[in-house]
Coordinates of C-alpha atoms and ligand atoms in Angstrom, one line a residue:
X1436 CA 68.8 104.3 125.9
X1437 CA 70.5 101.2 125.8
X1438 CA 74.2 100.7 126.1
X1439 CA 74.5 98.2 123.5
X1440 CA 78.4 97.4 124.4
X1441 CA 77.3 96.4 127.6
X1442 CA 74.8 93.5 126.2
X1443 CA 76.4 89.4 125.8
X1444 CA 75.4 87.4 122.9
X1445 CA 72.3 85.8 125.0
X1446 CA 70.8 89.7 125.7
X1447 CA 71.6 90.1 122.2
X1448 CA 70.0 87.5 120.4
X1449 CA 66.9 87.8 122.2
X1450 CA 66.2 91.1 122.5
X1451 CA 66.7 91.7 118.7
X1452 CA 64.5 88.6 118.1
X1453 CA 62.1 90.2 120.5
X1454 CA 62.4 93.6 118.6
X1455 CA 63.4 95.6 121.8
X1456 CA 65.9 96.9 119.2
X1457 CA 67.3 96.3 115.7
X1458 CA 70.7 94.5 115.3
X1459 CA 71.7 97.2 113.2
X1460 CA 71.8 99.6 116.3
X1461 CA 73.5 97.3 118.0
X1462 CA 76.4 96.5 114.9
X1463 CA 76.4 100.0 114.9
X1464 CA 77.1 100.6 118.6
X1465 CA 79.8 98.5 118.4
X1466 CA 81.4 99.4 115.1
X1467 CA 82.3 102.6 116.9
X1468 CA 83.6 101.3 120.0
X1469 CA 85.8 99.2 118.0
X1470 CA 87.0 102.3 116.0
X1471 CA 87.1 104.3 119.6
X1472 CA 89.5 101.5 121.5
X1473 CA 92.3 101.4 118.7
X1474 CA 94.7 102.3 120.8
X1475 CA 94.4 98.7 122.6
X1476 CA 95.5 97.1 119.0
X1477 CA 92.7 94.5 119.6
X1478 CA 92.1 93.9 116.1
X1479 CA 93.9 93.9 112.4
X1480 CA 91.5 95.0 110.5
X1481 CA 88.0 95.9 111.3
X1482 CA 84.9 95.0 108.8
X1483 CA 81.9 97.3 109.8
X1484 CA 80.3 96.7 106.6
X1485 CA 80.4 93.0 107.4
X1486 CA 78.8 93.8 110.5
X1487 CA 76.2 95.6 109.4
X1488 CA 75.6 93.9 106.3
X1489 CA 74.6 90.9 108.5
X1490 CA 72.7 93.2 111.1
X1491 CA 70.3 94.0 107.6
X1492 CA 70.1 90.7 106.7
X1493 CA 68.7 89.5 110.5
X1494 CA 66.6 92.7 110.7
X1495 CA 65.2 91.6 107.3
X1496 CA 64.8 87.7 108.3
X1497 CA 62.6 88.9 111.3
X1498 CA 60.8 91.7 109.8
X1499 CA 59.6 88.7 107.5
X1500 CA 58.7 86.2 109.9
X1501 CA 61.4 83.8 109.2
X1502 CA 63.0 81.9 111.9
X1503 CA 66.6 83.4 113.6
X1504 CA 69.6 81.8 113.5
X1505 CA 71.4 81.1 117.1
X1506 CA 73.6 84.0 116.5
X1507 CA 70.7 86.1 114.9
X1508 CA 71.8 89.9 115.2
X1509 CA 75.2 89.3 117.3
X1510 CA 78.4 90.9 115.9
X1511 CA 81.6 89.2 117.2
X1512 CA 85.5 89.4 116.5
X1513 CA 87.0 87.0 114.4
X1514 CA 90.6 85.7 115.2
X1515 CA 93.0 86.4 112.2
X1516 CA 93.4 82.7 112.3
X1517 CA 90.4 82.0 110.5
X1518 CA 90.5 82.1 106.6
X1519 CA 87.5 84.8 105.6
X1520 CA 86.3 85.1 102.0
X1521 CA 87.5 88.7 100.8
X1522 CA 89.4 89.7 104.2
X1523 CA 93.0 89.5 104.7
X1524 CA 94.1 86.7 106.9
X1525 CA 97.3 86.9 108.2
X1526 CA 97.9 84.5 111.4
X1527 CA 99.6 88.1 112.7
X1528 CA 102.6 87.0 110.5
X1529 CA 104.2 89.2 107.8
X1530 CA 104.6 86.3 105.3
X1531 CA 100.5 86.0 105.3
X1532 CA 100.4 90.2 105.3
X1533 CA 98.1 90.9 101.6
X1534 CA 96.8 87.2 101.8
X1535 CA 93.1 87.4 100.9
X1536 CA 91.5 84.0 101.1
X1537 CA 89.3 82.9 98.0
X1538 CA 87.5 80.7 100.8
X1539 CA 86.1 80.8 104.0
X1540 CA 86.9 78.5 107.7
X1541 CA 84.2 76.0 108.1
X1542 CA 83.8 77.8 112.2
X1543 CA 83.3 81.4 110.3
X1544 CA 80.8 79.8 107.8
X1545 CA 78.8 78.1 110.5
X1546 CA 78.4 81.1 112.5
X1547 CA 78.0 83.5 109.4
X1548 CA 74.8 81.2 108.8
X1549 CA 73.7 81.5 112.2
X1550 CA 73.4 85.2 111.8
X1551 CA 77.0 86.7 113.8
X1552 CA 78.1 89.4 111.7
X1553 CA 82.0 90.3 112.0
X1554 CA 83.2 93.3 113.5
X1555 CA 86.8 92.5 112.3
X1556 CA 89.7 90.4 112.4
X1557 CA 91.7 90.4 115.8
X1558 CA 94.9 90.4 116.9
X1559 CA 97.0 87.1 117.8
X1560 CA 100.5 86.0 118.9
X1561 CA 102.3 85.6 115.4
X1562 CA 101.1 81.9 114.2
X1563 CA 99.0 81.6 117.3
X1564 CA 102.5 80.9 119.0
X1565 CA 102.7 83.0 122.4
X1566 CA 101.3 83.6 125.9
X1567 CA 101.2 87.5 125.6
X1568 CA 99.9 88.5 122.6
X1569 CA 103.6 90.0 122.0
X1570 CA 104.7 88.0 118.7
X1571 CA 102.2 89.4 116.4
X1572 CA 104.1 91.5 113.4
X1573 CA 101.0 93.9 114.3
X1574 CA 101.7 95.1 117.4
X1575 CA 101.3 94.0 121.2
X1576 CA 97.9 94.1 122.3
X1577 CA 96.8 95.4 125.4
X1578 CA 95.0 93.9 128.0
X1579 CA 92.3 96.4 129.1
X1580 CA 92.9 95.7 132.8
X1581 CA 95.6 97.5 134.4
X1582 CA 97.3 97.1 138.2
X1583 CA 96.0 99.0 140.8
X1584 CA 98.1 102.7 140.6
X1585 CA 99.6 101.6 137.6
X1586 CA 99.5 102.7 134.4
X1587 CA 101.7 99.8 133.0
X1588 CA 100.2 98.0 129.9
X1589 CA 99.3 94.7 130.8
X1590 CA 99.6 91.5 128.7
X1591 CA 95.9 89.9 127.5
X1592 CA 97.4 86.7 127.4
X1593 CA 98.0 84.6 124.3
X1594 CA 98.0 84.3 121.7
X1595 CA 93.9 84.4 121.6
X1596 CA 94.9 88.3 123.2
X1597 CA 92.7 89.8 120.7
X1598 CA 89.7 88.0 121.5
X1599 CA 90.2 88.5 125.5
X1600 CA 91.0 92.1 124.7
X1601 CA 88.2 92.8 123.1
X1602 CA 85.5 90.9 125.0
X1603 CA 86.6 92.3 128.2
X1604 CA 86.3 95.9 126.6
X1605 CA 83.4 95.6 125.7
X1606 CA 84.0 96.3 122.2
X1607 CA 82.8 92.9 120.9
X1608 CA 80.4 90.8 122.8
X1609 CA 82.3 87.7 121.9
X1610 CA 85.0 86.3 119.6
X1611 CA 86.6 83.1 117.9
X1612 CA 89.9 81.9 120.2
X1613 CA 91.9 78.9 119.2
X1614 CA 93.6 77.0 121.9
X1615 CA 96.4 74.3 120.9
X1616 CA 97.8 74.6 124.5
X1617 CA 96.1 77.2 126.4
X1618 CA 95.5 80.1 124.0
X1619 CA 91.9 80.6 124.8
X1620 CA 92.0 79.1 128.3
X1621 CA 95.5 81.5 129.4
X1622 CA 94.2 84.9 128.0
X1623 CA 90.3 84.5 129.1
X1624 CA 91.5 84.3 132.6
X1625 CA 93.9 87.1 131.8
X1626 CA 90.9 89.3 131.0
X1627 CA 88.4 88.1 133.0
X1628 CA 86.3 86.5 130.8
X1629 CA 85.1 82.9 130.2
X1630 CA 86.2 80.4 126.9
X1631 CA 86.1 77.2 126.2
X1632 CA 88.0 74.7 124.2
X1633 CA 85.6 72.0 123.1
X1634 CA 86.9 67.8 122.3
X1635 CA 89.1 68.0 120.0
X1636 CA 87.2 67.7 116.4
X1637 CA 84.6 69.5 117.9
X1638 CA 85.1 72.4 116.0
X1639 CA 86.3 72.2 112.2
X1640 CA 90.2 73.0 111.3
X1641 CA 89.2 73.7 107.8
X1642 CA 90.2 77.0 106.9
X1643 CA 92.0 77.5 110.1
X1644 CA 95.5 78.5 109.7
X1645 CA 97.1 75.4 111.0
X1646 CA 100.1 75.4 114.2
X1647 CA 100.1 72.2 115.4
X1648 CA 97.3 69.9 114.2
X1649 CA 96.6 67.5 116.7
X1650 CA 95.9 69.9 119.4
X1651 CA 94.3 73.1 117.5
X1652 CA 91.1 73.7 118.5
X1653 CA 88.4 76.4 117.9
X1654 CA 86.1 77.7 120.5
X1655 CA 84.4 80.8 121.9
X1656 CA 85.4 83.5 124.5
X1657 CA 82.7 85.5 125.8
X1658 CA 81.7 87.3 129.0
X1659 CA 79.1 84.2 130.1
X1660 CA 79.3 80.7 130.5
X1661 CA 75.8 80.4 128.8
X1662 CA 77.0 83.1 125.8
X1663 CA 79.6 80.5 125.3
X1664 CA 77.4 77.4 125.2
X1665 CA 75.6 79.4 122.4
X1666 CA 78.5 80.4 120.5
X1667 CA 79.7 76.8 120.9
X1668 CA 76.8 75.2 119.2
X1669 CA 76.9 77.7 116.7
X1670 CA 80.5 77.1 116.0
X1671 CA 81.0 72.9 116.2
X1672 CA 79.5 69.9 114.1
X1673 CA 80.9 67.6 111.8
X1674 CA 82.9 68.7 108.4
X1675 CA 84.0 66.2 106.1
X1676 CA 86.8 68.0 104.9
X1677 CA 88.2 68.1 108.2
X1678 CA 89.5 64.5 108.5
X1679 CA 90.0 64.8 112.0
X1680 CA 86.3 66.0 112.4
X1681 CA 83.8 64.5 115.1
X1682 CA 81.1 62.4 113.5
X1683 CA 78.6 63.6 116.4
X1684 CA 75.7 65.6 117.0
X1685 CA 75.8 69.1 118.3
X1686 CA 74.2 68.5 121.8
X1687 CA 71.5 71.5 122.4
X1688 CA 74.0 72.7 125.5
X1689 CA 72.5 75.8 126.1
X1690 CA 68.9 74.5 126.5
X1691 CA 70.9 71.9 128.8
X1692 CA 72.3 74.3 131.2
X1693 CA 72.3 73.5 135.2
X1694 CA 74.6 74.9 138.1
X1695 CA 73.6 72.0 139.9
X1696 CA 75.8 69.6 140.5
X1697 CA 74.0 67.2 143.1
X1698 CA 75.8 63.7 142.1
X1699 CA 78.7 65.5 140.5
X1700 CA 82.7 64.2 141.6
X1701 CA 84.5 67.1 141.2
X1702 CA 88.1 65.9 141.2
X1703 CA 91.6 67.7 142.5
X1704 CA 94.4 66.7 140.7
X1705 CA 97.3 67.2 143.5
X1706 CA 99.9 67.4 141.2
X1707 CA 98.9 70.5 139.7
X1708 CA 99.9 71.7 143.6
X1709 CA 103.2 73.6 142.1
X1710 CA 106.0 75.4 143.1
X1711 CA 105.8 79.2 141.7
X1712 CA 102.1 79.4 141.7
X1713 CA 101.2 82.2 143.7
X1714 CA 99.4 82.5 146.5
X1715 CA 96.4 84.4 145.3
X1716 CA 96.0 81.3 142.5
X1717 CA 95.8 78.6 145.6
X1718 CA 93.5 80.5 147.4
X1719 CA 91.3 80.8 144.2
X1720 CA 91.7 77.3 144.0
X1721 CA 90.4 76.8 147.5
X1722 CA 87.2 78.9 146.9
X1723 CA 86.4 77.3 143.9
X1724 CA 86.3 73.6 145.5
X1725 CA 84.0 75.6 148.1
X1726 CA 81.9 76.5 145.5
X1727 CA 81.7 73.7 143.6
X1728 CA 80.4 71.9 146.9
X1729 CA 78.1 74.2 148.1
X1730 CA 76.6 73.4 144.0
X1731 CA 75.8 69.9 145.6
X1732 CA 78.8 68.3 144.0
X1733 CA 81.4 66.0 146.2
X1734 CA 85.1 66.9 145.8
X1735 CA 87.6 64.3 145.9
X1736 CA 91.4 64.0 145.8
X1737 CA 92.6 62.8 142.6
X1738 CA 96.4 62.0 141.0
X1739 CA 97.5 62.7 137.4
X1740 CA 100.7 61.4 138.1
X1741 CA 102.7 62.7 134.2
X1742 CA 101.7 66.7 134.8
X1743 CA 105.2 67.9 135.0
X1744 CA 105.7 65.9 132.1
X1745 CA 102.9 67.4 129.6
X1746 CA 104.5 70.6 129.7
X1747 CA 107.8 69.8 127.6
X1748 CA 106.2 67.1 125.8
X1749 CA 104.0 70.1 124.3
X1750 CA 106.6 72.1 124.0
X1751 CA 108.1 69.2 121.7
X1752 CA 105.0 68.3 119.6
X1753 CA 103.2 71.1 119.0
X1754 CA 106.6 72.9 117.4
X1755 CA 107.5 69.5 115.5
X1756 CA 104.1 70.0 113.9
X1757 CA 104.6 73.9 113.5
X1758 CA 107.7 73.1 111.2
X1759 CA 106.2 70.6 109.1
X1760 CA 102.5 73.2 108.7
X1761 CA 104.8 76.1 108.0
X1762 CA 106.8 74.9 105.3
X1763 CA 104.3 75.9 102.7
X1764 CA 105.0 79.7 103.5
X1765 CA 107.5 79.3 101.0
X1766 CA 107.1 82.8 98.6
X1767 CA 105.4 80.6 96.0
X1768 CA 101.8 79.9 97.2
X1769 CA 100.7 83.0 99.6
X1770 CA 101.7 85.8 100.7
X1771 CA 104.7 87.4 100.9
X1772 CA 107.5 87.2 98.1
X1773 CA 111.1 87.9 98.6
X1774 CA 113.0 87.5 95.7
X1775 CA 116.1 89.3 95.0
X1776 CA 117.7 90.6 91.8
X1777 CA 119.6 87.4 89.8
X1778 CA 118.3 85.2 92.5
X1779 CA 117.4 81.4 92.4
X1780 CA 114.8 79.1 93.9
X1781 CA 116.7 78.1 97.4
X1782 CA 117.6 82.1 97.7
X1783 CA 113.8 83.0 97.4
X1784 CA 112.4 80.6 100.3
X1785 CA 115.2 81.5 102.4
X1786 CA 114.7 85.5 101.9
X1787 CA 111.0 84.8 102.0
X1788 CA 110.9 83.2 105.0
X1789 CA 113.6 85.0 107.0
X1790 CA 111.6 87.9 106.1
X1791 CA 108.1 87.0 106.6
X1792 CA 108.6 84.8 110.4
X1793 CA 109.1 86.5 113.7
X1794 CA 111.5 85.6 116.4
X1795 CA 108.9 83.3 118.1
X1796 CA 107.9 81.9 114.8
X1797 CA 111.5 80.8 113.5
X1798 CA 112.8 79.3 117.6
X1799 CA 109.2 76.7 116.8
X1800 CA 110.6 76.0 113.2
X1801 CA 114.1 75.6 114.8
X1802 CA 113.1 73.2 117.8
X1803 CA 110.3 71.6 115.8
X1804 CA 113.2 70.6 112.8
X1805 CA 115.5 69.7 115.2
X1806 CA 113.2 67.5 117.2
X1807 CA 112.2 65.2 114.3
X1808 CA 115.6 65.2 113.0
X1809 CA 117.0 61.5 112.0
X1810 CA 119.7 61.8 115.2
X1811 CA 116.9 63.1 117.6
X1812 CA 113.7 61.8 116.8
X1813 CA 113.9 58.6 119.0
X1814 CA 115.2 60.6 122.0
X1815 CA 112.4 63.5 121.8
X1816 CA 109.7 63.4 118.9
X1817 CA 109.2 59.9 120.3
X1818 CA 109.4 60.5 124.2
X1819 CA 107.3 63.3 123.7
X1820 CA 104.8 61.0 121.7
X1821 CA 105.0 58.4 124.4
X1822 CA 104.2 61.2 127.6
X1823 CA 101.4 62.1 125.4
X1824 CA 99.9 58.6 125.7
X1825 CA 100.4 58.8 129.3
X1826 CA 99.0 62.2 130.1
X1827 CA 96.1 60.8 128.3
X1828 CA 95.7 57.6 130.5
X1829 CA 95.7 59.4 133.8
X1830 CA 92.8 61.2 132.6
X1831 CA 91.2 58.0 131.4
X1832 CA 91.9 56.6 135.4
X1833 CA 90.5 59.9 136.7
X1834 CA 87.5 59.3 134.9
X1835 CA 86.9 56.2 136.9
X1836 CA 87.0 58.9 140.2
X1837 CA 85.6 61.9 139.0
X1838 CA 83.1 63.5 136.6
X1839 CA 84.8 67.1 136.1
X1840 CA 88.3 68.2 137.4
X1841 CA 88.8 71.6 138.9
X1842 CA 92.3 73.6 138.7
X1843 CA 93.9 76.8 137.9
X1844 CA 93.8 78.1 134.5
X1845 CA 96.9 80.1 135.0
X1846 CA 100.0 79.9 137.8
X1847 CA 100.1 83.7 137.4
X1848 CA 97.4 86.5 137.0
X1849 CA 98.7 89.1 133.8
X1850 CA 101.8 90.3 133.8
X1851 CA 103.3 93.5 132.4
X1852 CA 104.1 93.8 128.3
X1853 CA 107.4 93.2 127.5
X1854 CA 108.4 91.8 131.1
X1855 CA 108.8 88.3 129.9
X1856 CA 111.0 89.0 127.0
X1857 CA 114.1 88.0 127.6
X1858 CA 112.8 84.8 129.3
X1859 CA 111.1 82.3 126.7
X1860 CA 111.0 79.7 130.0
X1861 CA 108.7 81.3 132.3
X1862 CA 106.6 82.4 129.1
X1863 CA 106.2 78.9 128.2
X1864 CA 105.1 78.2 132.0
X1865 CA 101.9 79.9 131.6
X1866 CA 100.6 76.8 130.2
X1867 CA 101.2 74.1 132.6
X1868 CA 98.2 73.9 133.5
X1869 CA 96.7 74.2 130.1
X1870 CA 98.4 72.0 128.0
X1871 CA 97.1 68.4 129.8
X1872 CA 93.9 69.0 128.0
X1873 CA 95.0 69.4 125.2
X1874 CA 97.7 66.6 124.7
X1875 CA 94.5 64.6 125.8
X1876 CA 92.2 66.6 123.3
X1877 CA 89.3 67.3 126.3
X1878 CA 87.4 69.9 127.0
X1879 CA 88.1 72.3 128.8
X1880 CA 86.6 75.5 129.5
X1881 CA 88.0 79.0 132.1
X1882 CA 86.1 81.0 134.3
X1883 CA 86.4 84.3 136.2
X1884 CA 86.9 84.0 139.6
X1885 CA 88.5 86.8 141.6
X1886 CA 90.7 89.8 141.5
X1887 CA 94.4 89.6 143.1
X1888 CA 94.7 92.2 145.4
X1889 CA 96.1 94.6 142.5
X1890 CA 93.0 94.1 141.3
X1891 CA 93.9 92.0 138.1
X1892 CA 91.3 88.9 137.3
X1893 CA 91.9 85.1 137.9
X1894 CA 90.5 82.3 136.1
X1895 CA 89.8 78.8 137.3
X1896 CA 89.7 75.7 134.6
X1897 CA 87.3 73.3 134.4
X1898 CA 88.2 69.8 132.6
X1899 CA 85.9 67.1 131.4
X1900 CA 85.9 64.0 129.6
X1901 CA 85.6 63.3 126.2
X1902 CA 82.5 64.9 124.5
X1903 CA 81.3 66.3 127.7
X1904 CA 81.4 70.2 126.8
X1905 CA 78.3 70.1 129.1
X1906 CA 79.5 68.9 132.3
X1907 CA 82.4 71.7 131.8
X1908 CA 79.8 74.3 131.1
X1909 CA 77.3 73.1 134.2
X1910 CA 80.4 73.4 136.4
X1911 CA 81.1 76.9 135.4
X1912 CA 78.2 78.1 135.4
X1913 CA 78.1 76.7 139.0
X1914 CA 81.0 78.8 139.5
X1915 CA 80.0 82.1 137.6
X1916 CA 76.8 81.5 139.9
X1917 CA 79.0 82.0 143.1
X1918 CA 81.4 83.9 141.9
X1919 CA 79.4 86.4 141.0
X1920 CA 82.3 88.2 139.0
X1921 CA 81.0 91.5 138.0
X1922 CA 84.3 93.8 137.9
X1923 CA 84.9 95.1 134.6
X1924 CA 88.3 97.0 133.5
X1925 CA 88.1 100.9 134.4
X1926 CA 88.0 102.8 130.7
X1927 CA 91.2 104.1 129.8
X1928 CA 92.0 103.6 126.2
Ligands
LIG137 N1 101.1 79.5 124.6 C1 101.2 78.3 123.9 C2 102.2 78.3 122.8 O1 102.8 79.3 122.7 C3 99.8 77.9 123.4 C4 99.5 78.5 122.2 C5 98.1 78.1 121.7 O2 97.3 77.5 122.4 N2 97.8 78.5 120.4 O3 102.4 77.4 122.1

């Protein structure tokens, strides 16, 4: 019999369009390993009846002829940042806990019509603010990978640690991330498993609960470079009620898939050469230049000369958003009401919000207020906005150099729960590689690599240029191709 868990979306798709099985078995099959693996707090609230209500309708759709959609017969996990029709949607806070969307993400819609059914709504840092998957109001979530003759739980990464989680358990074959400076990038590589944040537009922001605008991006995390590439096109085009919204085709990517890279610059930015990144990161580093050669492609030294910089100028923007998106979780529009007995308007959005925001949540409303503050906005908002326009130019001169850049996702592989906690700083340092991109709004996509010598995964990144989702994709797949990364975490949960 078939082990269903063990299939990606691309076994998926085509073996129920083949009829080597129904999509009902397999909705089925993982319906209960979701229900079995609830001790790793991977998801919020799970929806088997959605899953299988879209199993029918593919085994229904085929039984009849009719063409499949992309996603025909795959169930997937659905971060709780994505408004769902009927579903609570909480963004992991308290202030959203109850909220049940009348409407549904314009990313959810597009793969609901491609035939992915939902397993369930997953897990997040609170707001989609954290490295660790440690903010939610639900919970930590635990990565399923554990260190060598430990027994430790061990972060996912954030704050996509739902999706990671539950990909690299094998109780969803793929699910939704969003990543506004790393959060699907950081926790695939936690987890060894592949994601990729597309241009920014790419993917529509309706219906996504927003963090920080300008940066948040949807994409897919899966166990395959080409699972991605089909969950991708599934997932992007044009929205006009996303202003910020590409105006572009959806390129066929999946169709266009090729580990060769004969022609290909792959470029090594020496800056992102850091103090504090360990050992077992550089070395991954090293083989993954290897690789990328031996794929045909010529690797060449290249300088993006503001990377120290990016790092607190995200820290900066993306909370100066989060403040101004936030303030409508006021008690009066969603969620969460706190109004005491005799009390007045001012009392009930304080209560409500004091309430309903975690820790995490309030220092980004703090530090995003502060920043564009009358007094400070010149000396931060504005410096910030400034290192932002440079970060993006030394990728426009890199361009000139290289067609694809390779680094480390991560300057750390995972790292205990609850380790970190007194220590926002290093928390935040998870990112530095991971936020570039995104100030710049590339693509940028990670891969599994390796296992330390604790036997915990590494992820190398990938970055390309504008609208090339396909040159990121050709080099990992270049990589997964050498790699040959097959561990997978030892059942414990
Ligand atoms: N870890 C980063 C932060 O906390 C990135 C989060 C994200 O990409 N959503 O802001």
């Amino acid at each position: 019999m078939t082990d269903f868990t063990s299939l990606g979306v691309k076994d998926i798709r085509d073996g129920v369009a083949k009829g080597d099985f129904t999509a009902r078995e397999v909705a089925t099959a993982f319906n209960a390993a979701v229900a079995q693996a609830a001790s790793l707090n991977a998801f919020i609230v799970t929806t088997p009846d959605h899953a299988l209500a879209a199993a029918d309708a593919t085994d229904a759709a085929r039984s009849k002829g009719e063409t499949l959609g992309k996603m025909a017969g795959v169930p997937i996990g659905m971060k709780d940042l994505f408004a769902t029709r009927g579903v609570q949607t909480t963004a992991a806070s308290h202030i959203l806990e109850g909220f049940i969307p009348e409407y549904e993400s314009t990313v959810s819609s597009n793969l609901w019509a491609a035939g992915a059914g939902m397993l369930g709504k997953l897990n997040l840092d609170q707001f989609a603010m954290g490295s660790s998957n440690e903010t939610s109001y639900f919970g930590n979530v635990s990565s399923p990978w554990q260190k060598e003759g430990s027994n430790a739980p061990m972060s996912p990464g954030g704050s996509s640690g739902g999706s990671s989680t539950a990909v690299a358990a094998r109780i969803a074959p793929a699910a939704t991330g969003t990543d506004t400076g790393g959060s699907i990038r950081q926790p695939a590589a936690f987890t060894g498993i592949c994601g990729i944040k597309p241009t920014y537009g790419r993917c529509s922001r309706w219906g996504v609960v927003a963090f920080a605008s300008s940066l948040d991006q949807a994409g897919p995390m899966a166990r395959s470079v080409e699972d991605c590439a089909i969950m991708l096109e599934a997932m992007a085009g044009f929205d006009p009620k996303d202003a910020t919204s590409l105006q572009m085709d959806v390129p066929n990517w999946e169709a266009a898939l090729s580990g060769d890279l004969s022609g290909k610059k792959v470029g090594i930015p020496k800056e992102y050469q850091m103090e504090g990144t360990d050992q077992a990161i550089l070395d991954s580093w090293e083989q993954g230049k290897a690789w990328l050669k031996d794929a045909g492609a010529e690797i060449v030294d290249i300088s993006l000369p503001h990377t120290k910089y990016a790092l607190p100028a995200y820290y900066i923007i993306a909370p100066a958003e989060a403040s101004s998106n936030l303030a409508r979780y006021d008690g009066v529009r969603y969620g969460l009401r706190d109004l005491p007995d005799g009390a007045g308007l001012q009392d009930m959005y304080a209560e409500t919000r004091a309430a309903g925001f975690g820790d995490e949540v309030k220092r980004r409303i703090l530090i995003g207020t502060y920043v564009l503050s009358a007094g400070f906005y010149d000396a931060y908002y504005n410096q910030a906005q400034k290192i932002r326009t440079l970060v993006s130019q030394d990728f426009e001169k890199a361009w000139a150099q290289c067609d694809v850049i390779l680094a480390p996702t991560t300057p750390t592989a995972s790292f205990p729960l609850g380790s970190l906690d007194a220590d926002p700083l290093t928390m935040y340092l998870n990112d530095v590689f991971a936020v570039p991109a995104s100030l710049a709004g590339l693509p940028a996509m990670s891969v599994p690599a390796s296992l330390t010598k604790d036997g915990l995964p590494l992820g190398l990144q990938l970055v390309g240029k504008p609208f090339d989702e396909q040159g990121v994709l050709n080099a990992g797949l270049a990589i997964q191709q050498r790699a040959g990364f097959a561990a997978k975490p030892e059942k414990w949960w």
